[in-house]
PDB file of C-alpha atoms and ligand atoms in Angstrom:
ATOM      1  CA  MET A   1     -11.829   7.688  -6.199  1.00  0.00           C
ATOM      2  CA  THR A   2      -8.917   9.573  -7.753  1.00  0.00           C
ATOM      3  CA  ASP A   3      -7.996   7.860 -11.022  1.00  0.00           C
ATOM      4  CA  GLY A   4      -4.660   6.147 -10.892  1.00  0.00           C
ATOM      5  CA  LEU A   5      -3.437   7.735  -7.670  1.00  0.00           C
ATOM      6  CA  THR A   6      -0.950   5.666  -5.706  1.00  0.00           C
ATOM      7  CA  ALA A   7      -0.475   6.816  -2.120  1.00  0.00           C
ATOM      8  CA  ILE A   8       1.835   5.575   0.600  1.00  0.00           C
ATOM      9  CA  TYR A   9       0.733   5.271   4.226  1.00  0.00           C
ATOM     10  CA  PRO A  10       4.021   4.906   6.119  1.00  0.00           C
ATOM     11  CA  GLY A  11       4.605   4.042   9.744  1.00  0.00           C
ATOM     12  CA  THR A  12       6.274   1.747  12.208  1.00  0.00           C
ATOM     13  CA  PHE A  13       3.057  -0.195  12.903  1.00  0.00           C
ATOM     14  CA  ASP A  14       4.396  -1.821  16.089  1.00  0.00           C
ATOM     15  CA  PRO A  15       1.700  -3.054  16.096  1.00  0.00           C
ATOM     16  CA  VAL A  16      -1.030  -1.871  13.739  1.00  0.00           C
ATOM     17  CA  THR A  17      -3.948  -0.478  15.778  1.00  0.00           C
ATOM     18  CA  ASN A  18      -7.601   0.245  15.063  1.00  0.00           C
ATOM     19  CA  GLY A  19      -6.537   3.887  14.666  1.00  0.00           C
ATOM     20  CA  HIS A  20      -4.251   2.932  11.772  1.00  0.00           C
ATOM     21  CA  LEU A  21      -6.924   0.663  10.351  1.00  0.00           C
ATOM     22  CA  ASP A  22      -9.458   3.475  10.385  1.00  0.00           C
ATOM     23  CA  ILE A  23      -7.118   5.704   8.354  1.00  0.00           C
ATOM     24  CA  ILE A  24      -6.340   2.842   5.950  1.00  0.00           C
ATOM     25  CA  GLU A  25     -10.012   2.043   5.332  1.00  0.00           C
ATOM     26  CA  ARG A  26     -10.953   5.670   4.783  1.00  0.00           C
ATOM     27  CA  ALA A  27      -7.920   6.511   2.627  1.00  0.00           C
ATOM     28  CA  ALA A  28      -8.373   3.429   0.443  1.00  0.00           C
ATOM     29  CA  ARG A  29     -11.751   4.740  -0.713  1.00  0.00           C
ATOM     30  CA  HIS A  30     -10.074   7.692  -2.402  1.00  0.00           C
ATOM     31  CA  VAL A  31      -7.063   6.209  -4.153  1.00  0.00           C
ATOM     32  CA  ALA A  32      -6.455   3.565  -6.760  1.00  0.00           C
ATOM     33  CA  ARG A  33      -3.694   1.972  -4.702  1.00  0.00           C
ATOM     34  CA  LEU A  34      -2.724   2.450  -1.076  1.00  0.00           C
ATOM     35  CA  VAL A  35       0.632   1.034  -0.053  1.00  0.00           C
ATOM     36  CA  VAL A  36       0.901   0.517   3.705  1.00  0.00           C
ATOM     37  CA  ALA A  37       4.663   0.891   4.082  1.00  0.00           C
ATOM     38  CA  VAL A  38       6.080  -0.639   7.235  1.00  0.00           C
ATOM     39  CA  SER A  39       9.260   1.106   8.280  1.00  0.00           C
ATOM     40  CA  GLN A  40      12.208  -0.867   9.490  1.00  0.00           C
ATOM     41  CA  ASN A  41      12.693   2.173  11.802  1.00  0.00           C
ATOM     42  CA  PRO A  42      16.062   1.581  13.474  1.00  0.00           C
ATOM     43  CA  SER A  43      15.393   4.604  15.729  1.00  0.00           C
ATOM     44  CA  LYS A  44      12.753   2.610  17.651  1.00  0.00           C
ATOM     45  CA  THR A  45      13.168  -0.727  19.394  1.00  0.00           C
ATOM     46  CA  PRO A  46      10.082  -2.523  18.210  1.00  0.00           C
ATOM     47  CA  LEU A  47       8.224  -5.234  20.092  1.00  0.00           C
ATOM     48  CA  PHE A  48       7.511  -7.070  16.843  1.00  0.00           C
ATOM     49  CA  SER A  49      10.088  -7.815  14.173  1.00  0.00           C
ATOM     50  CA  LEU A  50       9.661  -6.247  10.753  1.00  0.00           C
ATOM     51  CA  GLU A  51       8.369  -9.574   9.403  1.00  0.00           C
ATOM     52  CA  GLU A  52       5.809  -9.831  12.211  1.00  0.00           C
ATOM     53  CA  ARG A  53       4.653  -6.232  11.721  1.00  0.00           C
ATOM     54  CA  ILE A  54       4.217  -6.835   7.998  1.00  0.00           C
ATOM     55  CA  ALA A  55       2.361 -10.125   8.581  1.00  0.00           C
ATOM     56  CA  LEU A  56      -0.046  -8.483  11.042  1.00  0.00           C
ATOM     57  CA  ALA A  57      -0.654  -5.510   8.742  1.00  0.00           C
ATOM     58  CA  LYS A  58      -1.339  -7.902   5.854  1.00  0.00           C
ATOM     59  CA  GLU A  59      -3.694  -9.983   7.946  1.00  0.00           C
ATOM     60  CA  VAL A  60      -5.810  -7.061   9.130  1.00  0.00           C
ATOM     61  CA  THR A  61      -5.999  -5.323   5.745  1.00  0.00           C
ATOM     62  CA  ALA A  62      -6.548  -8.450   3.647  1.00  0.00           C
ATOM     63  CA  SER A  63     -10.201  -7.678   2.956  1.00  0.00           C
ATOM     64  CA  ILE A  64      -9.731  -3.985   2.119  1.00  0.00           C
ATOM     65  CA  GLU A  65      -9.696  -3.245  -1.588  1.00  0.00           C
ATOM     66  CA  HIS A  66      -6.823  -1.297  -3.181  1.00  0.00           C
ATOM     67  CA  VAL A  67      -4.527  -1.920  -0.190  1.00  0.00           C
ATOM     68  CA  GLU A  68      -1.156  -3.642  -0.263  1.00  0.00           C
ATOM     69  CA  VAL A  69       1.471  -3.982   2.451  1.00  0.00           C
ATOM     70  CA  ASP A  70       5.171  -3.551   1.889  1.00  0.00           C
ATOM     71  CA  SER A  71       8.239  -2.522   3.882  1.00  0.00           C
ATOM     72  CA  PHE A  72      10.976   0.012   3.391  1.00  0.00           C
ATOM     73  CA  ASP A  73      14.107   1.428   4.885  1.00  0.00           C
ATOM     74  CA  GLY A  74      16.114   4.499   4.014  1.00  0.00           C
ATOM     75  CA  LEU A  75      14.503   7.699   2.803  1.00  0.00           C
ATOM     76  CA  LEU A  76      10.749   7.559   2.459  1.00  0.00           C
ATOM     77  CA  VAL A  77      10.713   9.813  -0.616  1.00  0.00           C
ATOM     78  CA  GLU A  78      13.107   7.498  -2.427  1.00  0.00           C
ATOM     79  CA  TYR A  79      10.901   4.545  -1.616  1.00  0.00           C
ATOM     80  CA  ALA A  80       7.856   6.526  -2.809  1.00  0.00           C
ATOM     81  CA  GLY A  81       9.673   7.219  -6.080  1.00  0.00           C
ATOM     82  CA  ARG A  82      10.343   3.510  -6.576  1.00  0.00           C
ATOM     83  CA  LYS A  83       6.624   2.831  -6.008  1.00  0.00           C
ATOM     84  CA  GLY A  84       5.551   5.530  -8.455  1.00  0.00           C
ATOM     85  CA  ALA A  85       3.894   7.520  -5.658  1.00  0.00           C
ATOM     86  CA  LYS A  86       3.992  11.297  -5.244  1.00  0.00           C
ATOM     87  CA  VAL A  87       1.594  11.369  -2.315  1.00  0.00           C
ATOM     88  CA  LEU A  88       1.810  10.257   1.322  1.00  0.00           C
ATOM     89  CA  ILE A  89      -1.128   9.782   3.671  1.00  0.00           C
ATOM     90  CA  LYS A  90      -0.647  10.662   7.343  1.00  0.00           C
ATOM     91  CA  GLY A  91      -3.119  10.609  10.193  1.00  0.00           C
ATOM     92  CA  LEU A  92      -3.373  13.463  12.680  1.00  0.00           C
ATOM     93  CA  ARG A  93      -4.717  12.517  16.093  1.00  0.00           C
ATOM     94  CA  ALA A  94      -4.294  15.804  17.918  1.00  0.00           C
ATOM     95  CA  VAL A  95      -2.640  19.197  17.582  1.00  0.00           C
ATOM     96  CA  SER A  96       0.431  17.684  19.250  1.00  0.00           C
ATOM     97  CA  ASP A  97       1.026  15.525  16.145  1.00  0.00           C
ATOM     98  CA  PHE A  98       0.992  18.544  13.907  1.00  0.00           C
ATOM     99  CA  GLU A  99       4.359  20.187  14.462  1.00  0.00           C
ATOM    100  CA  TYR A 100       6.506  17.147  13.720  1.00  0.00           C
ATOM    101  CA  GLU A 101       4.254  16.022  10.881  1.00  0.00           C
ATOM    102  CA  MET A 102       4.464  19.459   9.308  1.00  0.00           C
ATOM    103  CA  GLN A 103       8.262  19.379   9.459  1.00  0.00           C
ATOM    104  CA  MET A 104       8.373  15.974   7.816  1.00  0.00           C
ATOM    105  CA  ALA A 105       5.829  17.006   5.180  1.00  0.00           C
ATOM    106  CA  GLN A 106       7.806  20.126   4.294  1.00  0.00           C
ATOM    107  CA  MET A 107      11.044  18.159   4.173  1.00  0.00           C
ATOM    108  CA  ASN A 108       9.514  15.601   1.822  1.00  0.00           C
ATOM    109  CA  VAL A 109       8.324  18.355  -0.532  1.00  0.00           C
ATOM    110  CA  ARG A 110      11.762  19.911  -0.388  1.00  0.00           C
ATOM    111  CA  LEU A 111      13.524  16.597  -1.031  1.00  0.00           C
ATOM    112  CA  ALA A 112      11.397  15.259  -3.871  1.00  0.00           C
ATOM    113  CA  GLU A 113       8.144  17.188  -4.243  1.00  0.00           C
ATOM    114  CA  VAL A 114       6.318  14.385  -2.473  1.00  0.00           C
ATOM    115  CA  GLU A 115       3.127  15.801  -0.973  1.00  0.00           C
ATOM    116  CA  THR A 116       1.463  14.724   2.290  1.00  0.00           C
ATOM    117  CA  LEU A 117      -2.299  14.495   2.590  1.00  0.00           C
ATOM    118  CA  PHE A 118      -3.405  14.613   6.214  1.00  0.00           C
ATOM    119  CA  MET A 119      -6.460  12.801   7.471  1.00  0.00           C
ATOM    120  CA  VAL A 120      -7.876  13.469  10.901  1.00  0.00           C
ATOM    121  CA  ALA A 121      -8.228  10.453  13.164  1.00  0.00           C
ATOM    122  CA  SER A 122     -11.742   9.493  14.176  1.00  0.00           C
ATOM    123  CA  PRO A 123     -12.453  10.895  17.651  1.00  0.00           C
ATOM    124  CA  ARG A 124     -12.891   7.374  19.016  1.00  0.00           C
ATOM    125  CA  HIS A 125      -9.261   6.638  18.151  1.00  0.00           C
ATOM    126  CA  SER A 126      -7.603   9.975  18.774  1.00  0.00           C
ATOM    127  CA  PHE A 127      -6.073   8.876  22.111  1.00  0.00           C
ATOM    128  CA  LEU A 128      -4.563   5.700  20.667  1.00  0.00           C
ATOM    129  CA  SER A 129      -0.899   5.032  20.114  1.00  0.00           C
ATOM    130  CA  SER A 130       0.993   1.804  19.627  1.00  0.00           C
ATOM    131  CA  SER A 131       3.128   2.469  22.733  1.00  0.00           C
ATOM    132  CA  LEU A 132       0.118   3.003  24.955  1.00  0.00           C
ATOM    133  CA  VAL A 133      -1.587  -0.130  23.672  1.00  0.00           C
ATOM    134  CA  LYS A 134       1.592  -2.141  24.288  1.00  0.00           C
ATOM    135  CA  GLU A 135       1.859  -0.802  27.822  1.00  0.00           C
ATOM    136  CA  VAL A 136      -1.745  -1.711  28.611  1.00  0.00           C
ATOM    137  CA  ALA A 137      -1.281  -5.209  27.137  1.00  0.00           C
ATOM    138  CA  ARG A 138       2.033  -5.718  28.946  1.00  0.00           C
ATOM    139  CA  LEU A 139       0.372  -4.891  32.271  1.00  0.00           C
ATOM    140  CA  GLY A 140      -2.499  -7.271  31.579  1.00  0.00           C
ATOM    141  CA  GLY A 141      -5.125  -4.650  30.642  1.00  0.00           C
ATOM    142  CA  ASP A 142      -7.888  -5.161  28.121  1.00  0.00           C
ATOM    143  CA  VAL A 143      -7.034  -3.937  24.622  1.00  0.00           C
ATOM    144  CA  GLU A 144     -10.257  -5.110  22.991  1.00  0.00           C
ATOM    145  CA  GLY A 145     -11.527  -2.475  20.579  1.00  0.00           C
ATOM    146  CA  LEU A 146      -8.122  -0.771  20.448  1.00  0.00           C
ATOM    147  CA  VAL A 147      -6.454  -3.262  18.132  1.00  0.00           C
ATOM    148  CA  PRO A 148      -7.794  -5.948  15.799  1.00  0.00           C
ATOM    149  CA  PRO A 149      -8.391  -9.298  17.596  1.00  0.00           C
ATOM    150  CA  GLU A 150      -5.411 -11.027  15.925  1.00  0.00           C
ATOM    151  CA  VAL A 151      -3.112  -8.228  17.085  1.00  0.00           C
ATOM    152  CA  ALA A 152      -4.479  -8.493  20.644  1.00  0.00           C
ATOM    153  CA  ARG A 153      -3.829 -12.225  20.563  1.00  0.00           C
ATOM    154  CA  ARG A 154      -0.241 -11.801  19.314  1.00  0.00           C
ATOM    155  CA  MET A 155       0.495  -9.195  21.993  1.00  0.00           C
ATOM    156  CA  LYS A 156      -0.866 -11.488  24.692  1.00  0.00           C
ATOM    157  CA  GLU A 157       1.372 -14.311  23.450  1.00  0.00           C
ATOM    158  CA  ARG A 158       4.386 -12.014  23.254  1.00  0.00           C
ATOM    159  CA  PHE A 159       3.963 -10.713  26.779  1.00  0.00           C
ATOM    160  CA  ARG A 160       3.469 -14.264  28.063  1.00  0.00           C
ATOM    161  CA  GLY A 161       6.792 -15.040  26.404  1.00  0.00           C
ATOM    162  CA  ASP A 162       5.449 -17.405  23.667  1.00  0.00           C
TER     163      ASP A 162
HETATM  164  N1  COA B   1      -3.967   5.942  15.040  1.00  0.00           N
HETATM  165  C1  COA B   1      -3.281   5.452  16.083  1.00  0.00           C
HETATM  166  N2  COA B   1      -1.974   5.694  16.271  1.00  0.00           N
HETATM  167  C2  COA B   1      -1.340   6.451  15.362  1.00  0.00           C
HETATM  168  C3  COA B   1      -1.997   6.992  14.253  1.00  0.00           C
HETATM  169  C4  COA B   1      -3.381   6.716  14.110  1.00  0.00           C
HETATM  170  N3  COA B   1      -4.096   7.194  13.099  1.00  0.00           N
HETATM  171  N4  COA B   1      -1.123   7.703  13.532  1.00  0.00           N
HETATM  172  C5  COA B   1       0.051   7.619  14.172  1.00  0.00           C
HETATM  173  N5  COA B   1      -0.084   6.864  15.271  1.00  0.00           N
HETATM  174  C6  COA B   1       0.945   6.597  16.263  1.00  0.00           C
HETATM  175  C7  COA B   1       1.731   5.362  16.053  1.00  0.00           C
HETATM  176  O1  COA B   1       1.096   4.246  16.610  1.00  0.00           O
HETATM  177  C8  COA B   1       3.018   5.705  16.768  1.00  0.00           C
HETATM  178  O2  COA B   1       2.860   5.493  18.152  1.00  0.00           O
HETATM  179  P1  COA B   1       4.105   5.137  19.073  1.00  0.00           P
HETATM  180  O3  COA B   1       5.112   6.242  18.927  1.00  0.00           O
HETATM  181  O4  COA B   1       3.454   5.055  20.383  1.00  0.00           O
HETATM  182  O5  COA B   1       4.631   3.819  18.565  1.00  0.00           O
HETATM  183  C9  COA B   1       3.184   7.203  16.595  1.00  0.00           C
HETATM  184  O6  COA B   1       1.904   7.648  16.213  1.00  0.00           O
HETATM  185  C10 COA B   1       4.218   7.564  15.564  1.00  0.00           C
HETATM  186  O7  COA B   1       3.986   6.799  14.428  1.00  0.00           O
HETATM  187  P2  COA B   1       5.111   6.157  13.526  1.00  0.00           P
HETATM  188  O8  COA B   1       4.455   5.080  12.765  1.00  0.00           O
HETATM  189  O9  COA B   1       6.340   5.793  14.284  1.00  0.00           O
HETATM  190  O10 COA B   1       5.295   7.322  12.520  1.00  0.00           O
HETATM  191  P3  COA B   1       6.097   8.673  12.501  1.00  0.00           P
HETATM  192  O11 COA B   1       5.111   9.746  12.258  1.00  0.00           O
HETATM  193  O12 COA B   1       7.045   8.820  13.642  1.00  0.00           O
HETATM  194  O13 COA B   1       6.914   8.479  11.143  1.00  0.00           O
HETATM  195  C11 COA B   1       8.058   7.308   9.442  1.00  0.00           C
HETATM  196  C12 COA B   1       7.497   7.262  10.851  1.00  0.00           C
HETATM  197  C13 COA B   1       8.524   5.914   9.144  1.00  0.00           C
HETATM  198  C14 COA B   1       6.976   7.689   8.479  1.00  0.00           C
HETATM  199  C15 COA B   1       9.189   8.359   9.405  1.00  0.00           C
HETATM  200  O14 COA B   1      10.065   8.139  10.470  1.00  0.00           O
HETATM  201  C16 COA B   1       9.939   8.281   8.092  1.00  0.00           C
HETATM  202  O15 COA B   1       9.545   8.863   7.107  1.00  0.00           O
HETATM  203  N6  COA B   1      11.082   7.533   8.082  1.00  0.00           N
HETATM  204  C17 COA B   1      11.875   7.265   6.893  1.00  0.00           C
HETATM  205  C18 COA B   1      13.178   8.040   6.898  1.00  0.00           C
HETATM  206  C19 COA B   1      12.977   9.396   6.287  1.00  0.00           C
HETATM  207  O16 COA B   1      12.606   9.535   5.132  1.00  0.00           O
HETATM  208  N7  COA B   1      13.234  10.423   7.101  1.00  0.00           N
HETATM  209  C20 COA B   1      13.012  11.786   6.709  1.00  0.00           C
HETATM  210  C21 COA B   1      11.606  12.198   7.001  1.00  0.00           C
HETATM  211  S1  COA B   1      11.270  13.842   6.477  1.00  0.00           S
END
């Protein structure tokens, strides 16, 4: 545990997957406060509304100590400043994630000296992405083990049109 460290784990979380949850659980062991920051993200057309994404993230992280869920829009570094955080947590699944993540990390240092700590995804989750999970669920495939059960249930309902 790093005394007093607040870190932000940002993302679109449409929806939160077991890959995200793995990073959250592992990161939370090393910080005093981990803010899972759900991005409004107007550049994507999410399946779940911001409110639904927040509710799901809250539900699946409820039992993890030091974790809170919030949302943001606008510049991430400005949001981090408002939260009193100088550190971001990002997960790296494969080398292909690295280039874009490095650009964002460097930009965030340049903008506000906000540092990014990278955590490598567990091998069992390194192929996961929210888009892929949504595609499998939409086509009626089994997403058990890829997302928490409540997320699987909500996706099933959504694709049935409930
Ligand atoms: N396990 C499983 N999937 C993971 C994962 C993990 N550990 N880590 C990332 N992913 C997946 C996500 O599910 C998502 O998949 P999808 O594209 O299929 O939906 C994909 O990786 C990208 O994740 P996303 O949450 O969209 O994050 P991002 O890396 O594109 O960054 C923000 C999103 C919100 C952090 C970024 O856009 C941002 O900072 N926006 C604020 C505006 C700003 O400040 N811009 C300047 C940045 S320098």
